[in-house]
Short mmCIF file of C-alpha atoms in Angstrom, two decimals:
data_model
loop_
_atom_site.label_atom_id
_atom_site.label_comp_id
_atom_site.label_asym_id
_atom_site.label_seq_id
_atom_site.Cartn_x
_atom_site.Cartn_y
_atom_site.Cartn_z
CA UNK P 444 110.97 71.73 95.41
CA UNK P 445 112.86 71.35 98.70
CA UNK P 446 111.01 71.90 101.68
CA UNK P 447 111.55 74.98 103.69
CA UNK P 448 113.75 74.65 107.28
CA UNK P 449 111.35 75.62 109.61
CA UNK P 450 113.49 77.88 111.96
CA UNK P 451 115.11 79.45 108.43
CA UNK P 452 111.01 80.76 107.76
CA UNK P 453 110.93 82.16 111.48
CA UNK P 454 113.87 83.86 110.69
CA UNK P 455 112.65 85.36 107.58
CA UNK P 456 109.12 85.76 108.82
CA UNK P 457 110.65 88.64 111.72
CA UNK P 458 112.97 89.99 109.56
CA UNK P 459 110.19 90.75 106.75
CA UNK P 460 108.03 92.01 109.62
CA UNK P 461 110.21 94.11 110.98
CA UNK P 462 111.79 95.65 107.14
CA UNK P 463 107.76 96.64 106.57
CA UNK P 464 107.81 98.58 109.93
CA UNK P 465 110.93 100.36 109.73
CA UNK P 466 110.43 103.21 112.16
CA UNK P 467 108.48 100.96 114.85
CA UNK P 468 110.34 98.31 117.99
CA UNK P 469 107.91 95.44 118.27
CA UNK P 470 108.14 93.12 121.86
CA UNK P 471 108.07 89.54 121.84
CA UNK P 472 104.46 89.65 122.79
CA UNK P 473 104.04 91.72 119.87
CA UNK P 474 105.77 89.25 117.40
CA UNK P 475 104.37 86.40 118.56
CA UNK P 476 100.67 87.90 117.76
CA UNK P 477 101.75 89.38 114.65
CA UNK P 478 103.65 85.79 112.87
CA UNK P 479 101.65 83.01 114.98
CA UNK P 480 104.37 81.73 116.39
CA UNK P 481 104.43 80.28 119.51
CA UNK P 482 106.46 81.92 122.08
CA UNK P 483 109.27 79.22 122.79
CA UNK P 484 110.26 79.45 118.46
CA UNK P 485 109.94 83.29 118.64
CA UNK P 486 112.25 83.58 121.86
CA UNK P 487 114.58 81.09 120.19
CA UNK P 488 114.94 82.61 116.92
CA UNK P 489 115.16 86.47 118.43
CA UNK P 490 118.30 84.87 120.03
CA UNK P 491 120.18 83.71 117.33
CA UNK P 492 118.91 86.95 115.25
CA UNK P 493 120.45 89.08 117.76
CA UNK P 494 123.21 87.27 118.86
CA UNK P 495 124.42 87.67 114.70
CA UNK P 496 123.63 91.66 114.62
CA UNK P 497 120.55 90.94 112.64
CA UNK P 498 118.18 92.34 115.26
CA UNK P 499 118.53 94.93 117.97
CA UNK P 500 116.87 94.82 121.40
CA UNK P 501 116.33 98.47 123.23
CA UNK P 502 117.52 97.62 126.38
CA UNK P 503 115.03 99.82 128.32
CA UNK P 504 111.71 98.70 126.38
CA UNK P 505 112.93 95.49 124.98
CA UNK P 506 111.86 95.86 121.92
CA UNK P 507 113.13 94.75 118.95
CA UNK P 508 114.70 96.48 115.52
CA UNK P 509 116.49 95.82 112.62
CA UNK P 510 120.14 95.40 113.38
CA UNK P 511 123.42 96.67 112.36
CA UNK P 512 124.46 93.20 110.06
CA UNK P 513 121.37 94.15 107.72
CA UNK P 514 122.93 97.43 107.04
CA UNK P 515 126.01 95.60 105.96
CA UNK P 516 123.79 93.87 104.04
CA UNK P 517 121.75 95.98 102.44
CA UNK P 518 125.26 97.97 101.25
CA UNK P 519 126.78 94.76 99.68
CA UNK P 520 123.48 93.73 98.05
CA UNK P 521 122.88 96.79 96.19
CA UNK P 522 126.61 96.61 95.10
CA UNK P 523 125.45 92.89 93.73
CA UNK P 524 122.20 94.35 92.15
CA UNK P 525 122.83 97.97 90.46
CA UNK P 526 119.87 97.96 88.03
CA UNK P 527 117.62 98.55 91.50
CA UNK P 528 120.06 101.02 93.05
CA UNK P 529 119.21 103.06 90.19
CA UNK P 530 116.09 102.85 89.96
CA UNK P 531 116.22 104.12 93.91
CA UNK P 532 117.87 107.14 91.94
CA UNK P 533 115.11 107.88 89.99
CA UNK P 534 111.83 107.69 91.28
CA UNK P 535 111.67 110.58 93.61
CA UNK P 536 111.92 113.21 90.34
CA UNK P 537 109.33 110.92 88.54
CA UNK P 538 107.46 110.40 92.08
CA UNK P 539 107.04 114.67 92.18
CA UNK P 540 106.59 114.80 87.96
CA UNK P 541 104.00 112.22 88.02
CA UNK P 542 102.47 113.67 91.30
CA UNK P 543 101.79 109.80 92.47
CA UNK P 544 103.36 106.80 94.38
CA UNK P 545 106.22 105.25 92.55
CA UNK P 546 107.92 102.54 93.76
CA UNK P 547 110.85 99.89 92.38
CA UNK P 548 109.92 96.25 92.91
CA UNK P 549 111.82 93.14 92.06
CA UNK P 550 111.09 89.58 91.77
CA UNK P 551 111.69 86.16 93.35
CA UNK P 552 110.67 82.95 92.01
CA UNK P 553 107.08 82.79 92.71
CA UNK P 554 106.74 87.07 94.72
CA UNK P 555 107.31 90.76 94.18
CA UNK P 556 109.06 92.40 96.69
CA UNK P 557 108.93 96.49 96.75
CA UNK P 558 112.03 97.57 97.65
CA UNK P 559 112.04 101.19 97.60
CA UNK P 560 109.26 103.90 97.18
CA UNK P 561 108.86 107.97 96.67
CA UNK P 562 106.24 110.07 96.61
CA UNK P 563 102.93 110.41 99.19
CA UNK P 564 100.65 107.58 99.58
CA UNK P 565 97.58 108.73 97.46
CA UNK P 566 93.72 108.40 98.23
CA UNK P 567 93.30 106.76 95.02
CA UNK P 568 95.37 103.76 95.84
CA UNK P 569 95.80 102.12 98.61
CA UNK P 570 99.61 102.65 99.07
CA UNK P 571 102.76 100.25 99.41
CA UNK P 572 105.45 99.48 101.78
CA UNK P 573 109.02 98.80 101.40
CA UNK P 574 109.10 95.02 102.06
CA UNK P 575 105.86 94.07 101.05
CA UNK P 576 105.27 91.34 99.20
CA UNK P 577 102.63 90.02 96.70
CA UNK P 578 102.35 86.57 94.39
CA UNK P 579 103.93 86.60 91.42
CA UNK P 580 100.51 85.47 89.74
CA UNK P 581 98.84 86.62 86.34
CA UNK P 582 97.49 88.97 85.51
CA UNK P 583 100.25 90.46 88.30
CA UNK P 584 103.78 90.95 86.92
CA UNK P 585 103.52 91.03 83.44
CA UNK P 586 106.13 93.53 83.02
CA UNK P 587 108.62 90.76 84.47
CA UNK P 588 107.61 88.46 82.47
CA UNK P 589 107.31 90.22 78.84
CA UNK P 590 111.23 89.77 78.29
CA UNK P 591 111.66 86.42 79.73
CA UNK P 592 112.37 82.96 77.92
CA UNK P 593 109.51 80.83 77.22
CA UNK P 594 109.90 78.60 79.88
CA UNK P 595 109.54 81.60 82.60
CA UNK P 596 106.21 82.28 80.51
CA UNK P 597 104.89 79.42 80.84
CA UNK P 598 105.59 78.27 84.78
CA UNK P 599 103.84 82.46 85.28
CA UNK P 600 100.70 81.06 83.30
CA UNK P 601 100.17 78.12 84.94
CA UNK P 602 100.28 79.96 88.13
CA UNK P 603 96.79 81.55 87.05
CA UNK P 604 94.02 80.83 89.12
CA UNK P 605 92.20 81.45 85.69
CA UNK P 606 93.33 78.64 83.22
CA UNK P 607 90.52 79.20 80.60
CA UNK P 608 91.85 80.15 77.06
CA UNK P 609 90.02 83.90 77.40
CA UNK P 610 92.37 84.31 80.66
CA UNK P 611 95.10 82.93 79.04
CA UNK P 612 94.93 85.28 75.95
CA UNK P 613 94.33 88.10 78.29
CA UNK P 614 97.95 87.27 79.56
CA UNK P 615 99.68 86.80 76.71
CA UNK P 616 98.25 90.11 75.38
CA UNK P 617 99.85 91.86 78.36
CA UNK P 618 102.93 90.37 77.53
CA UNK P 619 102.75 91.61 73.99
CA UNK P 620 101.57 95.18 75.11
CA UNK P 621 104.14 95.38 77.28
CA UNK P 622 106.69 94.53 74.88
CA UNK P 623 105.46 96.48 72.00
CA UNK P 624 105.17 99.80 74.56
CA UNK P 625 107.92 99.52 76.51
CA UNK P 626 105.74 100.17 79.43
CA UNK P 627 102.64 98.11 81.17
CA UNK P 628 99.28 99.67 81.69
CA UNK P 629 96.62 97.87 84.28
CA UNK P 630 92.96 98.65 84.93
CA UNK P 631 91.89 99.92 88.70
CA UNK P 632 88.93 97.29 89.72
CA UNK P 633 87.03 96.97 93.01
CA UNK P 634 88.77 93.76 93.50
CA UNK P 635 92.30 95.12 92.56
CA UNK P 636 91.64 98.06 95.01
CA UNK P 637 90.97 95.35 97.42
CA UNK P 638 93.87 93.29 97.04
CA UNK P 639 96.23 96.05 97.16
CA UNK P 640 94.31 96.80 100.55
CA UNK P 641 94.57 93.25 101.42
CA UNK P 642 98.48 92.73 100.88
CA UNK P 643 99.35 96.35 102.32
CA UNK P 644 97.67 94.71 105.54
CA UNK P 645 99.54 91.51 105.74
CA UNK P 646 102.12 93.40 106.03
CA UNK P 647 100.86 93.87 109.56
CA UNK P 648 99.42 90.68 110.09
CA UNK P 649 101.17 87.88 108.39
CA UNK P 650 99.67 85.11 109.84
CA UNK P 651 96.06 85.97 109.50
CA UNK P 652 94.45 83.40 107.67
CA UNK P 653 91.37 85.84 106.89
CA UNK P 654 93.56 87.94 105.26
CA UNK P 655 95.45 85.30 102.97
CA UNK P 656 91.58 83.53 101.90
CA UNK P 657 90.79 86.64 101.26
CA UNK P 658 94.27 87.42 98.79
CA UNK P 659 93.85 84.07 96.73
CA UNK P 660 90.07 84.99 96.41
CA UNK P 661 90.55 88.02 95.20
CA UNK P 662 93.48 86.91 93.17
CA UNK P 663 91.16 84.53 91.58
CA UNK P 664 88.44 87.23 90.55
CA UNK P 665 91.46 89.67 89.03
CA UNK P 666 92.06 86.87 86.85
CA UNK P 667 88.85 86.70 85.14
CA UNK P 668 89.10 91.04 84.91
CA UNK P 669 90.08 92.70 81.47
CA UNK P 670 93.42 93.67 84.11
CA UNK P 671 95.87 94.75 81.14
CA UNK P 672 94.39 98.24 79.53
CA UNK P 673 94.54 97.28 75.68
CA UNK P 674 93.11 100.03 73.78
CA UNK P 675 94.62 103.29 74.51
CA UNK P 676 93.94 104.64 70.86
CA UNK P 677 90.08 105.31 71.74
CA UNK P 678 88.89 107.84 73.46
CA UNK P 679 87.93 106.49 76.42
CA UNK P 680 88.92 107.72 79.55
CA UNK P 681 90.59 104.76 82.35
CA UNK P 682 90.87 103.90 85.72
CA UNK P 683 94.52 103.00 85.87
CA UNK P 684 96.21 100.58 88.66
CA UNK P 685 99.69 100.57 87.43
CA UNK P 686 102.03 101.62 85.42
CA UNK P 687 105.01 99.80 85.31
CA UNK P 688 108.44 99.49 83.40
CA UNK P 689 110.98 97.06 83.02
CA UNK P 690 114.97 98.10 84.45
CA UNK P 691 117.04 95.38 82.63
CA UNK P 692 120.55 94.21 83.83
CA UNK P 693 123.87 93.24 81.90
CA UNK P 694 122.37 90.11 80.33
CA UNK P 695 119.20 91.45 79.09
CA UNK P 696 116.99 89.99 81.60
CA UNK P 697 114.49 92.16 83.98
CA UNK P 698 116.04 93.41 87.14
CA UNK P 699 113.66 95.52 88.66
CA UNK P 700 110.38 97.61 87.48
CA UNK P 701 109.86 101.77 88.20
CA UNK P 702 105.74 101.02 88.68
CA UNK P 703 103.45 104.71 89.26
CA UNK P 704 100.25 104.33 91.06
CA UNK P 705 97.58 106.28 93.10
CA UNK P 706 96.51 108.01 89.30
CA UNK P 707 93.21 109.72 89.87
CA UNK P 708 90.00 107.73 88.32
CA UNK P 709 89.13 109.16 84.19
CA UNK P 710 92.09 109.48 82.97
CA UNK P 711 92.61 110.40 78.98
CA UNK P 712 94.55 108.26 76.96
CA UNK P 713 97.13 110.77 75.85
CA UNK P 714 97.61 111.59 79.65
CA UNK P 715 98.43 107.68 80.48
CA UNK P 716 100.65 107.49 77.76
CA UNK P 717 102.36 110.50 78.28
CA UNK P 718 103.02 109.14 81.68
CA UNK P 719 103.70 105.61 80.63
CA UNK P 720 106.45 107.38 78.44
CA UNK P 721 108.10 109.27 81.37
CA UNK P 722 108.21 105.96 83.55
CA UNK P 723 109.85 104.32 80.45
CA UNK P 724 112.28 106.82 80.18
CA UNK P 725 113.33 106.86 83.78
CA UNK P 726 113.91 103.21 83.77
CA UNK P 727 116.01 103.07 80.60
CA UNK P 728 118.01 105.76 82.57
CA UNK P 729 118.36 103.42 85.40
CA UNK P 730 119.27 100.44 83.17
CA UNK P 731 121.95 102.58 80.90
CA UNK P 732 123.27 104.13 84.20
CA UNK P 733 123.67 100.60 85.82
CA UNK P 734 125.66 98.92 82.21
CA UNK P 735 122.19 97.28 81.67
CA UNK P 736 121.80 95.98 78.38
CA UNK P 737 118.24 96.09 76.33
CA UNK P 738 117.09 93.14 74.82
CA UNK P 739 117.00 92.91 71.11
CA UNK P 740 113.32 91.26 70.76
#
């Protein structure tokens, strides 16, 4: 893997801070405290952001924004990607049916990113931002993952911080499930509540190293959790996480996933499927709208 250009990761580093904060002006002070950088790189780098329209300083406070390039940006991209423009289309109908968060994430090599949300932040969850980002790790992102070619499989398993063969049939079940329902289902924990709490406040505090321990050692506790809800025949009631479904683009592959969450605790099974079914249907509408394609297997 090539090795990351330091003063490209300062760049990124503001710009993710500042997409997660959309309606706040941060001061130098205030990114240097936030990233960890020191104050000669974050001067530096605000200078070159600028300079290109990819940050905005307020003249009277000094702050800084996001900046008139990224909207340039962000118009062109969605043109490039329009399996997660319509999923934007969707959510806030399924946010107000579903009476919970909903949110459309996408992935990156190794990380989710959410990229757009409707619906209020519920009590029962611990809420996302647009921006955020969390590891693409099992049992996280099966729904990704479900449709992809063994090879994808296989680099997402050995990312587990679980490699015992109980973890690794828990993952490949969540693959199947998702698969076989069109739509993944994922069990609210103590340590998934935490995590979600965790990555919602790195948001705020990238650099904090607390915060990151904290992440992998919580990741590493999810992974030995029954994460992926397998039974929903019984009649049990469930804590849900997540549900999640795939938005596939012109080649067949996942694009994007419509994911619900903030459910209330004790839920019935017919209630999560009947809601699993709605999120399903909403992304197929997003993938037929966008000249997606689904996937024959």
């Amino acid at each position: 893997m090539a090795r990351p250009a330091p003063a490209a990761s300062r760049a990124i580093q503001i710009l993710d801070l500042l997409v997660t904060h959309p309606t706040e002006r941060f001061t130098l002070t205030e990114l240097v405290r936030r990233t960890g950088m020191s104050l000669g790189s974050a001067h530096a780098t605000l200078a070159v952001l600028e300079g290109s329209g990819h940050v905005s300083r307020n003249a009277t406070t000094r702050a800084y924004s996001l900046g008139p390039a990224l909207v340039v940006a962000g118009v062109v991209a969605l043109e490039h990607h329009p399996a997660i423009d319509a999923a934007r289309q969707v959510i806030e109908p399924l946010a107000t049916e579903l009476g919970v968060e909903v949110v459309v994430s996408a992935r990156t090599v190794d990380e989710i990113i959410f990229v757009a949300r409707a619906g209020e932040h519920s009590a029962f969850g611990p809420g996302v931002r647009e921006g955020e980002r969390v590891p693409l790790v099992p049992p996280l992102g099966a729904v990704f993952l479900a449709w992809a070619g063994e090879l994808e499989v296989e680099q997402w398993l050995s990312r587990s911080p679980d490699s015992n063969s109980a973890a690794l049939e828990r993952n490949e079940a969540a693959l199947e499930l998702a698969r076989t329902r069109g739509f993944a289902v994922t069990a609210g924990s103590d340590a998934q509540r935490q995590l979600g709490e965790r990555t919602y406040s790195l948001s705020d505090s990238p650099s904090n190293t607390e915060l990151r321990n904290d992440v992998t050692e919580l990741f590493a506790v999810l992974a030995t959790e029954n994460y992926p809800v397998v039974d929903l025949e019984s009649n049990r009631r469930f804590d849900v996480s997540t549900i999640a479904a795939p938005v596939f683009g012109a080649d067949g592959e996942v694009i994007a996933a419509i994911s619900a969450t903030g459910f209330p605790p004790g839920l019935d099974a017919e209630t999560v499927i009947d809601a699993g079914t709605k999120i399903r249907d909403a992304a197929a509408i997003a993938t037929r709208s966008s000249r997606g394609r689904f996937p024959t297997n």
